[in-house]
Amino acid sequence: MPFSGFDILIPVLVVLVLFLIFAGIKTVPQGHNYTVERFGRYTRTLTPGLNLIVPFIDRVGARMNMMEQVLDVPTQEVITKDNAIVSVDGVAFYQVLNAAQSAYQVSGLENAILNLTMTNIRSVMGSMDLDELLSNRDAINDRLLRIVDDAASPWGIKMTRVEIKDINPPKNLVDSMARQMMAERDRRAEILVAEGRKQAQILEAEGRKEAAFRDAEARERAAEAEARATQMVSEAIAKGDVQAINYFVAQKYTEAMAAIGSATNSKIVLMPLEASSLIGSLGGIGAIAKEVFSEDAQQIRTQRAAGRTPTVSPDQSR
């Protein structure tokens, strides 16, 4: 049976409608945004999921990745403030926040971010000394992130991280730094040794000072005891006590004999001595000592009888 023109038109129309429907359906994957252009002009942005556009009038412009992305910054040479040449490389992380701005505000987004980062690395690191450069990497990263993020914000992106991976000075410079480090450590060690010697000398001087003070105190007390003893002997002599006179003479006689006997050039000493006089003097010493000890014992018994703690004067304890 021959087909009429109407029978042919219906299937063609059905196919055309289906084609238009499929042409107007756009599926955007998660993590991406598509821009829509109508006759070459941006109109709207398609978000993830199923979207409809007008076929032949609207078309998909730029397909933008909205996930965080990473760019490797290639190695470049940087001249520091103190004219040291170092090789530096890094890495930059960014995320597209506005698909339309990223698509239409800059041509070649990744290339623009890469060149912007490299330029600012040279600018920031070139304004620092080498020692500051090697010891303040965190400060460099923060400063780079702030500068690059401010410069790239009109492009609809957010710089999340800018990190310096490696800083490589020349080999001769590394050797010089190692020698400088060793010299600094030697200097610190010498300072510590000097500080230790200083403290030891201070402690030794303090010890000598304390010993001299105690020696002086001991001599002072010995002198007081000697004066007290001399006073007691003088009082006894004044009272006419012959034993006291014998004690005083025997004491001085004994000291003189000890001095003569201790001389290095004296081997044999010949002196006219009377044994009876010496024995009498020694007897006087014993009598005085017995008298003193008996007085002390009597005083202790008296104090104990009175219920007090017995006390003995320093002169009596001698």
Coordinates of C-alpha atoms in Angstrom, one line a residue:
M1 CA 0.0 0.0 0.0
P2 CA 1.5 3.3 -1.0
F3 CA 2.3 5.8 1.8
S4 CA 0.9 9.2 1.6
G5 CA 2.8 12.4 2.4
F6 CA 1.1 12.7 5.8
D7 CA 2.2 9.2 6.8
I8 CA 5.8 10.1 6.1
L9 CA 5.6 13.5 7.9
I10 CA 4.5 12.0 11.2
P11 CA 7.5 9.8 11.8
V12 CA 9.8 12.6 10.7
L13 CA 8.2 14.9 13.2
V14 CA 8.5 12.3 15.9
V15 CA 12.2 11.8 15.2
L16 CA 12.8 15.5 15.1
V17 CA 11.0 16.0 18.5
L18 CA 13.0 13.2 20.0
F19 CA 16.2 14.7 18.6
L20 CA 15.4 18.1 20.0
I21 CA 14.6 16.7 23.4
F22 CA 17.9 14.8 23.6
A23 CA 19.8 17.8 22.3
G24 CA 18.3 20.0 25.0
I25 CA 19.1 17.5 27.9
K26 CA 22.5 18.1 29.5
T27 CA 23.8 15.9 32.4
V28 CA 26.4 17.6 34.5
P29 CA 28.6 15.2 36.6
Q30 CA 29.2 15.9 40.3
G31 CA 32.1 18.3 41.0
H32 CA 31.7 20.2 37.7
N33 CA 29.8 23.2 36.4
Y34 CA 28.9 24.0 32.8
T35 CA 28.4 27.5 31.4
V36 CA 25.5 28.1 28.9
E37 CA 26.0 30.6 26.0
R38 CA 23.1 31.9 23.9
F39 CA 24.3 33.1 20.6
G40 CA 27.8 33.4 22.1
R41 CA 26.8 35.3 25.2
Y42 CA 26.9 33.8 28.7
T43 CA 23.5 33.3 30.2
R44 CA 23.7 30.9 33.1
T45 CA 25.6 28.0 34.8
L46 CA 24.5 24.4 34.9
T47 CA 24.9 22.7 38.2
P48 CA 25.5 18.9 38.7
G49 CA 22.5 16.8 37.7
L50 CA 19.9 16.9 34.8
N51 CA 19.5 20.2 33.0
L52 CA 17.6 21.5 30.0
I53 CA 18.7 24.0 27.4
V54 CA 17.2 25.3 24.2
P55 CA 18.7 23.3 21.3
F56 CA 20.4 25.3 18.5
I57 CA 20.0 28.5 20.5
D58 CA 21.8 27.7 23.7
R59 CA 25.1 25.7 23.8
V60 CA 27.4 24.5 26.5
G61 CA 30.4 26.9 26.8
A62 CA 33.1 26.0 29.3
R63 CA 33.1 22.8 31.4
M64 CA 34.7 23.8 34.7
N65 CA 36.1 21.4 37.4
M66 CA 34.9 22.7 40.8
M67 CA 37.0 20.3 42.8
E68 CA 40.2 21.4 44.5
Q69 CA 43.1 21.0 42.1
V70 CA 46.9 21.0 42.4
L71 CA 49.6 22.5 40.2
D72 CA 53.3 21.6 40.4
V73 CA 55.4 24.7 40.3
P74 CA 58.6 23.9 38.3
T75 CA 62.0 24.5 39.6
Q76 CA 63.4 28.0 39.1
E77 CA 66.4 29.9 40.3
V78 CA 66.0 32.7 42.8
I79 CA 68.5 35.4 43.8
T80 CA 68.2 36.2 47.5
K81 CA 68.7 39.6 49.1
D82 CA 72.4 38.7 50.0
N83 CA 73.0 37.6 46.4
A84 CA 72.9 33.9 47.0
I85 CA 71.4 31.8 44.1
V86 CA 69.1 29.0 45.2
S87 CA 66.9 26.6 43.2
V88 CA 63.3 26.5 44.4
D89 CA 60.2 24.5 43.5
G90 CA 56.8 24.3 45.0
V91 CA 53.1 23.2 44.7
A92 CA 49.9 25.3 44.5
F93 CA 46.3 24.2 45.4
Y94 CA 43.3 26.0 44.1
Q95 CA 39.5 25.6 43.8
V96 CA 37.1 27.2 41.3
L97 CA 34.3 29.0 43.1
N98 CA 32.7 30.8 40.2
A99 CA 32.6 28.9 36.9
A100 CA 31.6 32.0 34.8
Q101 CA 34.5 34.2 36.2
S102 CA 37.0 31.4 35.8
A103 CA 35.9 30.8 32.2
Y104 CA 35.5 34.4 31.0
Q105 CA 37.8 36.5 33.2
V106 CA 41.1 34.9 32.3
S107 CA 42.4 32.9 29.3
G108 CA 44.2 29.7 30.3
L109 CA 43.4 29.5 34.0
E110 CA 46.0 27.0 35.0
N111 CA 48.8 28.7 33.1
A112 CA 47.8 32.1 34.6
I113 CA 47.9 30.6 38.2
L114 CA 51.2 28.9 37.5
N115 CA 52.9 32.1 36.2
L116 CA 51.4 34.2 39.0
T117 CA 52.8 31.8 41.6
M118 CA 56.2 31.6 40.1
T119 CA 56.5 35.4 39.8
N120 CA 55.5 35.9 43.4
I121 CA 57.9 33.2 44.6
R122 CA 60.8 35.1 43.1
S123 CA 59.5 38.4 44.5
V124 CA 59.0 37.1 48.1
M125 CA 62.1 35.0 48.4
G126 CA 64.3 37.6 46.6
S127 CA 63.5 40.1 49.4
M128 CA 65.0 37.8 52.1
D129 CA 68.4 36.7 53.2
L130 CA 69.5 33.1 52.7
D131 CA 69.5 32.3 56.5
E132 CA 66.0 33.8 56.8
L133 CA 64.9 31.9 53.7
L134 CA 66.0 28.6 55.1
S135 CA 64.6 29.1 58.6
N136 CA 61.2 30.8 57.8
R137 CA 59.6 28.5 55.3
D138 CA 56.2 28.7 57.0
A139 CA 56.2 32.5 56.9
I140 CA 57.1 32.3 53.2
N141 CA 54.2 30.0 52.5
D142 CA 51.7 32.2 54.4
R143 CA 53.0 35.3 52.6
L144 CA 52.8 33.6 49.2
L145 CA 49.3 32.3 49.8
R146 CA 48.0 35.7 50.8
I147 CA 49.6 37.5 47.8
V148 CA 48.6 34.9 45.2
D149 CA 45.0 34.6 46.6
D150 CA 44.4 38.3 46.4
A151 CA 45.7 38.5 42.9
A152 CA 43.6 35.5 41.7
S153 CA 40.4 36.3 43.4
P154 CA 38.9 38.2 40.3
W155 CA 39.2 35.0 38.4
G156 CA 36.6 33.3 40.6
I157 CA 39.1 30.9 42.3
K158 CA 40.3 30.4 45.9
M159 CA 44.0 29.6 46.5
T160 CA 43.9 27.1 49.3
R161 CA 47.6 26.4 49.6
V162 CA 51.0 27.5 48.3
E163 CA 53.9 25.4 49.5
I164 CA 57.6 25.5 48.9
K165 CA 58.8 22.0 48.5
D166 CA 62.6 22.3 48.1
I167 CA 65.2 25.0 48.6
N168 CA 68.5 23.9 47.2
P169 CA 71.5 26.3 47.6
P170 CA 74.7 25.6 45.5
K171 CA 77.1 23.0 46.9
N172 CA 79.9 25.4 47.7
L173 CA 77.4 27.5 49.7
V174 CA 76.2 24.4 51.6
D175 CA 79.8 23.7 52.5
S176 CA 80.3 27.2 53.8
M177 CA 77.1 27.0 55.8
A178 CA 78.3 23.7 57.3
R179 CA 81.6 25.3 58.3
Q180 CA 79.8 28.3 59.7
M181 CA 77.5 26.0 61.8
M182 CA 80.6 24.1 63.2
A183 CA 82.2 27.4 64.1
E184 CA 79.1 28.5 65.8
R185 CA 78.8 25.3 67.8
D186 CA 82.5 25.5 68.8
R187 CA 81.9 29.1 69.9
R188 CA 79.0 28.0 72.0
A189 CA 81.0 25.2 73.5
E190 CA 83.8 27.6 74.5
I191 CA 81.3 29.9 76.0
L192 CA 79.9 27.1 78.1
V193 CA 83.3 26.0 79.2
A194 CA 84.2 29.6 80.2
E195 CA 81.0 30.0 82.1
G196 CA 81.7 26.8 83.9
R197 CA 85.2 28.0 84.8
K198 CA 83.8 31.3 86.0
Q199 CA 81.2 29.6 88.2
A200 CA 84.0 27.3 89.6
Q201 CA 86.2 30.3 90.4
I202 CA 83.3 32.1 92.0
L203 CA 82.5 29.1 94.2
E204 CA 86.1 28.7 95.1
A205 CA 86.4 32.4 96.0
E206 CA 83.2 32.0 98.1
G207 CA 84.8 29.0 99.8
R208 CA 88.0 30.9 100.6
K209 CA 86.0 33.8 101.9
E210 CA 83.9 31.6 104.2
A211 CA 87.1 29.7 105.4
A212 CA 88.9 33.0 106.1
F213 CA 85.9 34.3 108.0
R214 CA 85.7 31.1 110.1
D215 CA 89.5 31.2 110.7
A216 CA 89.3 34.8 111.8
E217 CA 86.4 33.9 114.1
A218 CA 88.4 31.0 115.5
R219 CA 91.4 33.2 116.1
E220 CA 89.1 35.8 117.7
R221 CA 87.7 33.2 120.1
A222 CA 91.1 31.8 120.9
A223 CA 92.4 35.3 121.6
E224 CA 89.4 35.9 123.9
A225 CA 90.1 32.6 125.7
E226 CA 93.7 33.5 126.0
A227 CA 92.8 36.9 127.4
R228 CA 90.4 35.4 129.8
A229 CA 93.0 32.9 131.0
T230 CA 95.6 35.6 131.4
Q231 CA 93.1 37.7 133.4
M232 CA 92.4 34.8 135.7
V233 CA 96.1 34.1 136.2
S234 CA 96.8 37.9 136.8
E235 CA 93.9 37.9 139.4
A236 CA 95.4 34.9 141.1
I237 CA 98.9 36.4 141.1
A238 CA 97.4 39.6 142.5
K239 CA 95.9 37.6 145.4
G240 CA 99.4 36.1 146.1
D241 CA 98.6 32.6 144.8
V242 CA 102.1 31.0 144.2
Q243 CA 100.5 28.2 142.2
A244 CA 99.2 30.6 139.7
I245 CA 102.6 32.1 139.3
N246 CA 104.1 28.6 138.8
Y247 CA 101.3 27.8 136.2
F248 CA 102.1 31.0 134.2
V249 CA 105.9 30.4 134.3
A250 CA 105.5 26.7 133.4
Q251 CA 103.2 27.5 130.5
K252 CA 105.6 30.0 129.0
Y253 CA 108.5 27.7 129.7
T254 CA 106.8 24.8 127.9
E255 CA 106.0 27.0 124.9
A256 CA 109.6 28.2 124.7
M257 CA 110.9 24.6 124.8
A258 CA 108.5 23.6 122.1
A259 CA 109.7 26.4 119.8
I260 CA 113.3 25.5 120.4
G261 CA 112.7 21.8 119.8
S262 CA 110.8 22.4 116.5
A263 CA 113.6 24.4 114.9
T264 CA 114.9 22.7 111.8
N265 CA 118.6 23.6 112.6
S266 CA 118.4 22.4 116.1
K267 CA 119.5 18.8 116.6
I268 CA 120.9 18.8 120.2
V269 CA 119.9 21.3 122.8
L270 CA 122.1 21.7 126.0
M271 CA 120.6 23.8 128.7
P272 CA 121.1 24.0 132.5
L273 CA 117.8 22.9 134.0
E274 CA 116.8 22.2 137.6
A275 CA 114.6 19.2 137.7
S276 CA 113.1 20.2 141.0
S277 CA 112.0 23.6 139.7
L278 CA 110.4 22.1 136.7
I279 CA 108.6 19.5 138.8
G280 CA 107.4 22.2 141.2
S281 CA 106.1 24.2 138.2
L282 CA 104.2 21.2 136.9
G283 CA 102.8 20.6 140.3
G284 CA 101.5 24.1 140.4
I285 CA 99.8 23.5 137.0
G286 CA 98.2 20.3 138.3
A287 CA 97.0 22.1 141.5
I288 CA 95.4 24.9 139.5
A289 CA 93.7 22.4 137.1
K290 CA 92.4 20.4 140.1
E291 CA 91.0 23.6 141.7
V292 CA 89.3 24.7 138.5
F293 CA 87.8 21.2 137.9
S294 CA 86.5 21.0 141.4
E295 CA 84.9 24.4 141.1
D296 CA 83.2 23.3 137.9
A297 CA 81.9 20.1 139.5
Q298 CA 80.6 22.0 142.5
Q299 CA 78.8 24.4 140.2
I300 CA 77.2 21.6 138.1
R301 CA 76.0 19.8 141.4
T302 CA 74.5 23.1 142.6
Q303 CA 72.6 23.7 139.3
R304 CA 71.3 20.1 139.3
A305 CA 70.0 20.4 142.9
A306 CA 68.2 23.6 141.9
G307 CA 66.5 21.8 139.0
R308 CA 68.3 23.7 136.3
T309 CA 70.2 22.4 133.3
P310 CA 73.9 22.4 134.1
T311 CA 75.9 25.0 132.1
V312 CA 79.6 25.5 131.7
S313 CA 81.1 28.7 130.5
P314 CA 83.4 28.6 127.4
D315 CA 86.4 29.6 129.6
Q316 CA 85.6 26.8 132.0
S317 CA 85.1 24.3 129.2
R318 CA 88.6 25.0 128.0

